[in-house]
mmCIF file of C-alpha atoms in Angstrom:
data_model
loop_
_atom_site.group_PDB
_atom_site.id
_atom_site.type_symbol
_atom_site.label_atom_id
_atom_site.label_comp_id
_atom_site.label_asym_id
_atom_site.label_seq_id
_atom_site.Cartn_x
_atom_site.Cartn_y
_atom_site.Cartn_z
ATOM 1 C CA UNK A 1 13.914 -16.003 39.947
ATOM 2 C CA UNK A 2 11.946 -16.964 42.969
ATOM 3 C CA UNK A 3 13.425 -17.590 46.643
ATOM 4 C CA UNK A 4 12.779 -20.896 46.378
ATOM 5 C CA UNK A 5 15.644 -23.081 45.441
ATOM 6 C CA UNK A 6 15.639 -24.689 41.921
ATOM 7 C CA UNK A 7 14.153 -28.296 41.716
ATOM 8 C CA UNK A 8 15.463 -30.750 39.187
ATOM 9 C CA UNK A 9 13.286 -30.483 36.247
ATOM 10 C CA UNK A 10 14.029 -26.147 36.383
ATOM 11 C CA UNK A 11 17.638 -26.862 36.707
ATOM 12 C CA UNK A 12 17.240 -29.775 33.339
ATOM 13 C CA UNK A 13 15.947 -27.150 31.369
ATOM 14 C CA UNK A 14 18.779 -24.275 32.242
ATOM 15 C CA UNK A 15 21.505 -26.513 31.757
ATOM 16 C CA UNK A 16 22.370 -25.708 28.259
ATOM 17 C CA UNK A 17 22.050 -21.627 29.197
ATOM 18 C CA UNK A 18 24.130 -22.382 32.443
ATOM 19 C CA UNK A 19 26.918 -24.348 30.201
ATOM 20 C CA UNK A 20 27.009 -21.640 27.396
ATOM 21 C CA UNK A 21 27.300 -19.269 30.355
ATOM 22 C CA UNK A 22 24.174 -17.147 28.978
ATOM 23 C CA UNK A 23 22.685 -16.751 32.425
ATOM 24 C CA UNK A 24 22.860 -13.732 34.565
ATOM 25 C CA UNK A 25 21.971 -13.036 37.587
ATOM 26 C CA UNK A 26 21.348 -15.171 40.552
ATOM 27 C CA UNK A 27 20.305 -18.374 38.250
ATOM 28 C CA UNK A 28 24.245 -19.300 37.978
ATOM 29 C CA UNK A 29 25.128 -19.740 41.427
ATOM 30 C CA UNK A 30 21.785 -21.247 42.608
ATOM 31 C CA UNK A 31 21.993 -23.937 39.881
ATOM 32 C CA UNK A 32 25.660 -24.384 41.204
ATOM 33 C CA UNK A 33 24.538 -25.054 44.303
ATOM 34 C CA UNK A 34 22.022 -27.310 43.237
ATOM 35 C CA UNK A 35 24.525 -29.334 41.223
ATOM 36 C CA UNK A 36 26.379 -29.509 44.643
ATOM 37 C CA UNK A 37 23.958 -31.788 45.963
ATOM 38 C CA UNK A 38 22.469 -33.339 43.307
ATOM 39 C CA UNK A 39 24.115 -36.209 41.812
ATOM 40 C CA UNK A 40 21.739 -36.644 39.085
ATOM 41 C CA UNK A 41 21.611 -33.225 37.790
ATOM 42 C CA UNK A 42 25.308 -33.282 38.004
ATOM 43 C CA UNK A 43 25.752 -36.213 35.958
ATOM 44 C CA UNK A 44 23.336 -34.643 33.132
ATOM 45 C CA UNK A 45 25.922 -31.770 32.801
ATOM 46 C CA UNK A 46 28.681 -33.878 32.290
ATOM 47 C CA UNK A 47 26.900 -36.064 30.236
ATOM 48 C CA UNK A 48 25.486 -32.920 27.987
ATOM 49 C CA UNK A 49 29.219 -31.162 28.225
ATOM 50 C CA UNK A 50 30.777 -35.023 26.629
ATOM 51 C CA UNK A 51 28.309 -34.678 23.848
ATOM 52 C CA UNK A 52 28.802 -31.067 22.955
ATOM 53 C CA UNK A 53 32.559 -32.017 23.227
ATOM 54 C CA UNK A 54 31.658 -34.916 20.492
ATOM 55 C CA UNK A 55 30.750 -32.258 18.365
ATOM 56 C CA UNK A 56 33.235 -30.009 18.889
ATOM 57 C CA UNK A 57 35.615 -32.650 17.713
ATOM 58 C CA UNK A 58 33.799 -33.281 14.188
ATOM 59 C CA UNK A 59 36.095 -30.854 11.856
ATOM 60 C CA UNK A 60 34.985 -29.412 8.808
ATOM 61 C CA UNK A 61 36.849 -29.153 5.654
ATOM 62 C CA UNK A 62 39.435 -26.569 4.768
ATOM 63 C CA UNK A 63 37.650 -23.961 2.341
ATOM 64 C CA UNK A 64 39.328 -23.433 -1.274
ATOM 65 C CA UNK A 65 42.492 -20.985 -1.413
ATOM 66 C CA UNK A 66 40.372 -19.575 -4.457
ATOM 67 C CA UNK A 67 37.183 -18.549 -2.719
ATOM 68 C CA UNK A 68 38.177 -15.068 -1.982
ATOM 69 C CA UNK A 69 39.738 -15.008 -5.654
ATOM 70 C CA UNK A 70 36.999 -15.779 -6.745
ATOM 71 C CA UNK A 71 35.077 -13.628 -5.447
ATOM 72 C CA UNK A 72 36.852 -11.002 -5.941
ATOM 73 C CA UNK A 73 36.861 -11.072 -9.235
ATOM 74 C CA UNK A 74 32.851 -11.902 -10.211
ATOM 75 C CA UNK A 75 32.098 -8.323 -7.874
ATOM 76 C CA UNK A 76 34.909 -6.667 -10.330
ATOM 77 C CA UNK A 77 33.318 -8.052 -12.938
ATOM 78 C CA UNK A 78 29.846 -7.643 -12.181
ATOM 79 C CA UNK A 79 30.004 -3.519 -10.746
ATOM 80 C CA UNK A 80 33.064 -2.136 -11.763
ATOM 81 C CA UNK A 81 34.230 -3.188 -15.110
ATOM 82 C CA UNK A 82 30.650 -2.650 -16.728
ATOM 83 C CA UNK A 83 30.637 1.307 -14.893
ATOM 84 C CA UNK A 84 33.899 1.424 -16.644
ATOM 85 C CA UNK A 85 33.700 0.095 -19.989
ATOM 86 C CA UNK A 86 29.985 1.865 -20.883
ATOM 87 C CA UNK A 87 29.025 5.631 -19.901
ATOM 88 C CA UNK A 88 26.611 6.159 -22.205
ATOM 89 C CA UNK A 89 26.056 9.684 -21.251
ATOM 90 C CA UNK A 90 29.570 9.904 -21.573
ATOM 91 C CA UNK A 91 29.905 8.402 -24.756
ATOM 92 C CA UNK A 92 26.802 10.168 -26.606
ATOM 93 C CA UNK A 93 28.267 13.389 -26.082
ATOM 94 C CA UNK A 94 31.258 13.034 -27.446
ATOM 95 C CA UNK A 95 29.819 11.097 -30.565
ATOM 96 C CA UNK A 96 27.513 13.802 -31.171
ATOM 97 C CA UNK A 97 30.412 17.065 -30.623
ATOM 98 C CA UNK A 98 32.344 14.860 -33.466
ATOM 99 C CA UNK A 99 29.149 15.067 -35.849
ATOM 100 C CA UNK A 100 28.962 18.654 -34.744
ATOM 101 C CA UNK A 101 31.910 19.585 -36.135
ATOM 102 C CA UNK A 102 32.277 17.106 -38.933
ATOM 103 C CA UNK A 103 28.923 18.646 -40.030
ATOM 104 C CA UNK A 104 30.025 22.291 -40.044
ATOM 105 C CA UNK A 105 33.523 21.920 -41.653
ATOM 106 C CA UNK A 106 31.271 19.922 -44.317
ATOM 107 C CA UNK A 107 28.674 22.623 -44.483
ATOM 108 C CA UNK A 108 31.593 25.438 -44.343
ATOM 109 C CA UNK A 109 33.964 23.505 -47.622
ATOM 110 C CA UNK A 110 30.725 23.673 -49.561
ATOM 111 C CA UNK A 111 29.528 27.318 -48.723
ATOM 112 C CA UNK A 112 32.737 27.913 -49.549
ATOM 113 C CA UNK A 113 33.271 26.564 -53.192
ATOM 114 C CA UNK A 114 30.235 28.221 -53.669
ATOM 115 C CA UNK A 115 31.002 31.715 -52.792
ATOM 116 C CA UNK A 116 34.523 31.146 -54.727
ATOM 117 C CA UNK A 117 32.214 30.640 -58.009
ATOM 118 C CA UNK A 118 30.662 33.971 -57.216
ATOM 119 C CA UNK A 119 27.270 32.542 -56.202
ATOM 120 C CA UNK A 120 25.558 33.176 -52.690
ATOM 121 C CA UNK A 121 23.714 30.018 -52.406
ATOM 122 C CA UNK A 122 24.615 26.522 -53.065
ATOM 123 C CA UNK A 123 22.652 24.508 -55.349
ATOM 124 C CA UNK A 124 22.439 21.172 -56.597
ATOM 125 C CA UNK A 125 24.446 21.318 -59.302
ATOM 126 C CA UNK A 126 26.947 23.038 -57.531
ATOM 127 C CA UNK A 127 28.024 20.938 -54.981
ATOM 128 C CA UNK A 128 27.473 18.008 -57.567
ATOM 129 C CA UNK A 129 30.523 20.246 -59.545
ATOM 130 C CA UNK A 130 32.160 20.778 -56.757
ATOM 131 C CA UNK A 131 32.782 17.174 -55.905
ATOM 132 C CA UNK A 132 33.616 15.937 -59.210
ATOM 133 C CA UNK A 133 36.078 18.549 -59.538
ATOM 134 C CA UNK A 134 37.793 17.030 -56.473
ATOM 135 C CA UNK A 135 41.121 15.674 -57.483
ATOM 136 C CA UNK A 136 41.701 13.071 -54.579
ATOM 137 C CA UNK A 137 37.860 11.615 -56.422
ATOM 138 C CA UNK A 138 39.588 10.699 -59.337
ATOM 139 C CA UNK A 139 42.135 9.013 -57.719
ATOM 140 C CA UNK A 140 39.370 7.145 -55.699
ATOM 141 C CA UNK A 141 37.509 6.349 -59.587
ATOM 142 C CA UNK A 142 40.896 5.280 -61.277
ATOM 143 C CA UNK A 143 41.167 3.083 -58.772
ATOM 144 C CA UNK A 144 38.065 1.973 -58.010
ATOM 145 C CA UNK A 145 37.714 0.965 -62.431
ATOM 146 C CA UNK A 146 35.162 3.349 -62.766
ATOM 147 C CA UNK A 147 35.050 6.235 -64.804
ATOM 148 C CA UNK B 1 36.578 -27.191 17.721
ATOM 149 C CA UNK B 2 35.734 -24.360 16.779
ATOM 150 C CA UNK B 3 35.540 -23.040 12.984
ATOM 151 C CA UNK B 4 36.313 -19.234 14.352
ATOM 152 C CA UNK B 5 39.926 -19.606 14.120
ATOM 153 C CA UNK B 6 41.080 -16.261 13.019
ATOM 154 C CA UNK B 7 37.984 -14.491 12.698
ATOM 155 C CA UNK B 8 38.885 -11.263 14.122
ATOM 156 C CA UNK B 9 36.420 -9.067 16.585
ATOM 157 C CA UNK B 10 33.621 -7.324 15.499
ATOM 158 C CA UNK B 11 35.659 -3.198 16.663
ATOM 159 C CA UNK B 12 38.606 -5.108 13.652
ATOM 160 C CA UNK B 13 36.287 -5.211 11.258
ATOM 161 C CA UNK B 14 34.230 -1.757 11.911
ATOM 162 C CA UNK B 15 37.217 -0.330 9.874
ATOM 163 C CA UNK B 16 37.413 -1.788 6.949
ATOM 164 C CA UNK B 17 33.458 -1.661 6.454
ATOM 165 C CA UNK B 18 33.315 1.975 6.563
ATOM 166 C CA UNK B 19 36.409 1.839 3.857
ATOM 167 C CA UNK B 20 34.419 -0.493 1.531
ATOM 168 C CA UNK B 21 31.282 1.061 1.715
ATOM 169 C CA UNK B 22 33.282 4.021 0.581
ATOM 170 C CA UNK B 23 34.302 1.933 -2.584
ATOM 171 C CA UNK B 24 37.849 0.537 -1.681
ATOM 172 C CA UNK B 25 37.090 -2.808 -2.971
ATOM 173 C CA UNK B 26 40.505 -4.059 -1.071
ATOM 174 C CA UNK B 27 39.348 -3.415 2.163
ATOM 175 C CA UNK B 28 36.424 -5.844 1.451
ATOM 176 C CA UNK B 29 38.956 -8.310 0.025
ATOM 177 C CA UNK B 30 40.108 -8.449 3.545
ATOM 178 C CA UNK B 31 37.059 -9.075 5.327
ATOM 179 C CA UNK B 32 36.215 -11.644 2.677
ATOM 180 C CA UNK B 33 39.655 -13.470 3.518
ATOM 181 C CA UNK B 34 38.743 -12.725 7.196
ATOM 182 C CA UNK B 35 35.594 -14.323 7.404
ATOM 183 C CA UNK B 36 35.720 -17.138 3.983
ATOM 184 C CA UNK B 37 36.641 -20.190 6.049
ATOM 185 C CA UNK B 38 34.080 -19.385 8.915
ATOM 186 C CA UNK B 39 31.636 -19.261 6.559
ATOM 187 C CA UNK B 40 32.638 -21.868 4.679
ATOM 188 C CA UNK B 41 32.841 -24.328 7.484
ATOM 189 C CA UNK B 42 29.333 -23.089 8.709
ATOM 190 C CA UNK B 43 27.545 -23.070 5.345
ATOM 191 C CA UNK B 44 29.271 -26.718 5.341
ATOM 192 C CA UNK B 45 27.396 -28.155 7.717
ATOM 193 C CA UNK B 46 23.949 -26.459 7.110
ATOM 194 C CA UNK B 47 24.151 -27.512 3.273
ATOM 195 C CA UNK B 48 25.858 -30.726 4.083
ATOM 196 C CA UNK B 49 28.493 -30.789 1.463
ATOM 197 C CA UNK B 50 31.034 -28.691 0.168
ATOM 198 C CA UNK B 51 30.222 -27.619 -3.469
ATOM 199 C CA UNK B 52 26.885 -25.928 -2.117
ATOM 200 C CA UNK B 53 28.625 -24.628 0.695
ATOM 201 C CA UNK B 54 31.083 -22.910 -1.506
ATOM 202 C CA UNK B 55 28.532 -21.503 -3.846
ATOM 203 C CA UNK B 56 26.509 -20.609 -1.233
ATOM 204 C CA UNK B 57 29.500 -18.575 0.178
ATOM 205 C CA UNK B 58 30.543 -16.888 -2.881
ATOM 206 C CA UNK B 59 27.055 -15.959 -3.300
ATOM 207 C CA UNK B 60 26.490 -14.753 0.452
ATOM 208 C CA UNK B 61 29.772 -12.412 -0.243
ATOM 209 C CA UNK B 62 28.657 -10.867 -3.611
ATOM 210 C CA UNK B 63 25.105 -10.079 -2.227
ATOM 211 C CA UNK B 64 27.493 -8.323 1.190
ATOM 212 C CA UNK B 65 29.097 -6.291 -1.559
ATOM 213 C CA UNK B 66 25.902 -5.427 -3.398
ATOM 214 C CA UNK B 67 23.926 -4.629 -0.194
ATOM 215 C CA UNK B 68 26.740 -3.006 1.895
ATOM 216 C CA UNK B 69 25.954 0.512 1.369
ATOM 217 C CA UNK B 70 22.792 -0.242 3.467
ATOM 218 C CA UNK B 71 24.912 -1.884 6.414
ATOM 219 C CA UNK B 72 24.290 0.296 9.096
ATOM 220 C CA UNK B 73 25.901 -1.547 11.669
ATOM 221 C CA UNK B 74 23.377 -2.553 14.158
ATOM 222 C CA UNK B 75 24.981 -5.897 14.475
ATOM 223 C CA UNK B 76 28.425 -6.971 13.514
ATOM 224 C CA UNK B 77 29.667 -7.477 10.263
ATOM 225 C CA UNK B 78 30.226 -11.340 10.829
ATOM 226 C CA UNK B 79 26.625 -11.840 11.856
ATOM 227 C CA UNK B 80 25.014 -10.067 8.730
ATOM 228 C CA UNK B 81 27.174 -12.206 6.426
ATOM 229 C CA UNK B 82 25.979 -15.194 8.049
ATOM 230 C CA UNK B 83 22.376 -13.958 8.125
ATOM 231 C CA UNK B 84 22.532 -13.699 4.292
ATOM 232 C CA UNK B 85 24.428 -16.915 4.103
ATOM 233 C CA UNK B 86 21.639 -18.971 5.831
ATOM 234 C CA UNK B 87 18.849 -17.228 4.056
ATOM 235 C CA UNK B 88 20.370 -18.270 0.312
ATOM 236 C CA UNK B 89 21.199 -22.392 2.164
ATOM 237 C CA UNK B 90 17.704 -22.498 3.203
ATOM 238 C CA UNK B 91 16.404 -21.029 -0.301
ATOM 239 C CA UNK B 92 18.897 -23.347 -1.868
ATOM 240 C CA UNK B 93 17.620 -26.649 -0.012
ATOM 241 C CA UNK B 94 13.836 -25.044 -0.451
ATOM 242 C CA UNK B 95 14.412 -24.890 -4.222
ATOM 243 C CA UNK B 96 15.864 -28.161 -4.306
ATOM 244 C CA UNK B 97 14.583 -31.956 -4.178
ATOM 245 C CA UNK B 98 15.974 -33.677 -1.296
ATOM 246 C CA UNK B 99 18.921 -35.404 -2.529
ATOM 247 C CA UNK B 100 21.397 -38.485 -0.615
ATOM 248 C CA UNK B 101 24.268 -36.460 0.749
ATOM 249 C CA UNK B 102 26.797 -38.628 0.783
ATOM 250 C CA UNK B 103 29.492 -38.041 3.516
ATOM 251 C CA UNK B 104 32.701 -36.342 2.676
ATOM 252 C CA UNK B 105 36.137 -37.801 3.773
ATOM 253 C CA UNK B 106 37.258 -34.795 6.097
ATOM 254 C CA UNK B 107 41.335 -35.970 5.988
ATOM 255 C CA UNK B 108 43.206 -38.540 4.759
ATOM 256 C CA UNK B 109 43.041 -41.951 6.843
ATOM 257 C CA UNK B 110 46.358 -42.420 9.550
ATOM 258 C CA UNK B 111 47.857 -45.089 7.736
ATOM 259 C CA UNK B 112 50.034 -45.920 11.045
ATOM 260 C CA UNK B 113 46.854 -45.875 13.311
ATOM 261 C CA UNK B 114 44.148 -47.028 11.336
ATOM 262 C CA UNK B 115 41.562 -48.177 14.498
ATOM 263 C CA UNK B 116 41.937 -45.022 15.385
ATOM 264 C CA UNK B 117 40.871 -43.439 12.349
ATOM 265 C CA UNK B 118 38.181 -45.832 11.687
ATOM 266 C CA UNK B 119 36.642 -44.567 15.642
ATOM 267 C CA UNK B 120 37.212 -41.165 14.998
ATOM 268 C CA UNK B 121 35.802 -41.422 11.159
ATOM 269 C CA UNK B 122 32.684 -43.295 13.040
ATOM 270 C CA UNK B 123 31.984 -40.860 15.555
ATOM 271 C CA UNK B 124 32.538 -37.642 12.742
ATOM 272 C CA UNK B 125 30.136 -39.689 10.848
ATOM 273 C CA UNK B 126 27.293 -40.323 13.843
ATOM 274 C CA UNK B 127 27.661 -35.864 14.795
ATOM 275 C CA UNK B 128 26.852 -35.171 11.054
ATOM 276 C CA UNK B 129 24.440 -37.655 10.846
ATOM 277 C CA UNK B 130 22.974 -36.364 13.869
ATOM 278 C CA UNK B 131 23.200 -32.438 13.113
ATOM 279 C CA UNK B 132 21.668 -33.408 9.462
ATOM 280 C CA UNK B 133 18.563 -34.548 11.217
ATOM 281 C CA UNK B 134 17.478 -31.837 12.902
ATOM 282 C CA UNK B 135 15.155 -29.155 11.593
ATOM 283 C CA UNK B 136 17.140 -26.544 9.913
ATOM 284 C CA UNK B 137 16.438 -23.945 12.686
ATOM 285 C CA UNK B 138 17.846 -25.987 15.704
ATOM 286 C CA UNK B 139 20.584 -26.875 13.004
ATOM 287 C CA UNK B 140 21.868 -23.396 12.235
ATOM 288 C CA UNK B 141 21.758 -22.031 16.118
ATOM 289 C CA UNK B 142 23.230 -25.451 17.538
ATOM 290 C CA UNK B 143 26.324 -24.991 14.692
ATOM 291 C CA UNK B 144 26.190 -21.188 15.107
ATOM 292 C CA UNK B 145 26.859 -22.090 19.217
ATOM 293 C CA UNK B 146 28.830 -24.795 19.240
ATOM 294 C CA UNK B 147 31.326 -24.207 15.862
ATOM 295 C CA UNK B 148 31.589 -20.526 15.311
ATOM 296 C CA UNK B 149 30.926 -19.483 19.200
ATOM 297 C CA UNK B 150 28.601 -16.871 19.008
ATOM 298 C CA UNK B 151 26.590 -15.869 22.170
ATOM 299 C CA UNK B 152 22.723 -16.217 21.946
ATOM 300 C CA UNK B 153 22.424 -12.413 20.999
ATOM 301 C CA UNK B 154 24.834 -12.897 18.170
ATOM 302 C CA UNK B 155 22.918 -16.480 16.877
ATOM 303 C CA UNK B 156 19.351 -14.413 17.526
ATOM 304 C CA UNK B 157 20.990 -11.473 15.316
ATOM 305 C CA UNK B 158 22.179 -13.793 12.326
ATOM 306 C CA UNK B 159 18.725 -15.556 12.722
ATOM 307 C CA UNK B 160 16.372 -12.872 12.779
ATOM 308 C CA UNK B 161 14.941 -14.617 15.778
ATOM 309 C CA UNK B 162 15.174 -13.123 19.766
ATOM 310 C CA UNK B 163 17.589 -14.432 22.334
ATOM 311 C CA UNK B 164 14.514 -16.534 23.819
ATOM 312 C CA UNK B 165 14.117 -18.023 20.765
ATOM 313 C CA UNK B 166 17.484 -18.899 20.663
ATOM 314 C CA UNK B 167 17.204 -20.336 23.931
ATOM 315 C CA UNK B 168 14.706 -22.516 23.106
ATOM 316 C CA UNK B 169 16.190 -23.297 20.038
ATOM 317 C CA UNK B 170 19.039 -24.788 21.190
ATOM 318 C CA UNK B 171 17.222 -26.551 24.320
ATOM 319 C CA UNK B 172 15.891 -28.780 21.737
ATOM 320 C CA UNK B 173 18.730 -28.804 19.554
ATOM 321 C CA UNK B 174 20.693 -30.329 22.495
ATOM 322 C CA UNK B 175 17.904 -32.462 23.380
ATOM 323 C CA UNK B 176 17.549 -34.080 19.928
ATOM 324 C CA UNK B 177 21.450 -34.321 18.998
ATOM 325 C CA UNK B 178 21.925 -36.147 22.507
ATOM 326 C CA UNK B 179 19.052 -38.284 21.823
ATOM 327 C CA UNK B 180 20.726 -39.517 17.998
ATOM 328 C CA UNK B 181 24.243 -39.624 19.614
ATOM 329 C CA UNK B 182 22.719 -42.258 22.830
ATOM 330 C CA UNK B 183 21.268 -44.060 19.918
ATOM 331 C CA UNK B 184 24.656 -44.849 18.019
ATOM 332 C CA UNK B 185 26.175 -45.777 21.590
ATOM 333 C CA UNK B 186 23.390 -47.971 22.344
ATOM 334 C CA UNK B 187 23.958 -49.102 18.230
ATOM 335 C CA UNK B 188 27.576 -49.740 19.490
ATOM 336 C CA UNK B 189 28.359 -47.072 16.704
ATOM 337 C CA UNK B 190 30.462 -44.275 18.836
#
């Protein structure tokens, strides 16, 4: 800011600044004095200050209790119940350790029969024998109708 | 009046970012509850009614959630929620046609005074006219200033814009909302 002192028009346009007390420096207390002997200038601040007042006077309504709620509850739903609820990686591996061991005690039962009727190999035939000859089979055929 | 009635300061709510960022979903509970009717009020008058200024909200405080991890904290907490808040309102009114907004009834009428009410529903009715015509810009700094009473650094950080900007911003704002309101006096309106 110059020496020189503020004329109207300078002091116009810093009003708004100088009412939201957003200047610094000497620009506060030379458009103070200014307003001190200007009557027009002075009655633009009051004139601007009534309006903003006007303004300040218009409410707004009162949000919703629920907002937050609401909120609240579309983030839970949105990042943490999915993370939750699905872990594929999670999941995969313990579907496949399950088929892992259903697998072997399948493999092991049948290896088994087998060596008990003195052969070293399974074939065909003999696990076709060996599940016919499964007692809790004819239960599932007797009741089933068939024969 | 000012919409900022229990916002808290910007050091309050330092806090509890840090907490949610680390995943305790309660701590941004709070500064949702801190900051809803701020926002609210604020969205209110850009989108100039209150169902869009609700959705709006809710929207602006998912996308906080979503983006907080890269909060860094340059500028308060309050002024980044706002920023996202008036980028989705101005995407919103972009997307859509420009519709009659029809003005809301703010409170119920005083019965015992009703000349009153009938002034002060006038005058309510000549600010919102006058705030909803100026160019969203001016809008969201003049409301920014003069409702939620943020300082030209804090409007210039929720606006993307600089603190000159700002200044001129509002310059005009004020220039154009006086102009409306000397209108509706010389209309014998207010």
């Amino acid at each position: 800011m110059s020496n020189k002192a503020m004329n109207c028009r300078q002091v116009k346009r810093l009003l708004p600044p100088y009412q939201d007390k957003e200047l610094s420096g000497r620009a506060p207390d030379e458009i103070a004095a200014h307003l001190a002997s200007c009557p027009a200038c002075r009655s633009e601040l009051e004139a601007l200050t009534a309006d903003i007042g006007l303004l300040q006077q218009a409410g707004a309504p009162e949000v919703t209790p629920f907002l937050a709620t609401r909120v609240m509850a579309e983030i839970r739903q949105r990042h943490v119940a999915p993370r939750r609820a699905f872990r594929p990686g999670w999941v995969l591996s313990v579907a496949a350790g399950v088929m892992l061991v259903a697998l072997s005690l399948g493999v092991g039962t049948l290896v088994g029969s087998g060596l008990a009727q003195g052969s070293t190999s399974a074939t065909g035939d003999d696990i076709y024998a060996t599940a016919t000859a499964d007692p809790s089979l004819d239960t599932y055929q007797s009741l089933m109708g068939g024969e | 009046m000012s919409d900022d009635r229990s916002t808290p300061s910007a050091g309050d709510d330092r806090e509890l970012v840090v907490r949610a960022q680390a995943g305790d979903m309660a701590a941004f509970e709070e500064l949702v509850r801190r900051h809803q009717q701020g926002l609210f009020s604020y969205l209110y008058r850009m989108c100039r009614n209150s169902s869009d200024a609700e959705e709006v909200a809710q929207a602006a405080m998912i996308r906080a959630w979503e983006k907080l991890a890269g909060f860094r904290g340059a500028s308060s907490f309050k002024t980044w929620l706002y920023r996202i808040g008036t980028n989705l309102c101005l995407n919103l009114r972009t997307r859509r046609k420009p519709v009659e907004e029809l003005p809301e009834t703010l409170a119920a009428p005083d019965s015992e005074r009703p000349e009153q009410a009938y002034q002060q529903k006038m005058r309510e009715d000549a600010v919102q006219g006058a705030l909803a015509e100026l160019p969203a810009d001016q809008r969201a700094a003049l409301v920014l200033s003069v409702y939620q009473d943020m300082s030209y650094k804090e409007i210039a950080e929720t606006m993307g814009k600089t603190v000159r900007a700002v200044d001129s911003l509002l310059f005009r704002a004020k220039t154009n909302v006086r102009k409306a309101l000397a209108e509706d006096r010389a209309k014998g309106v207010i």
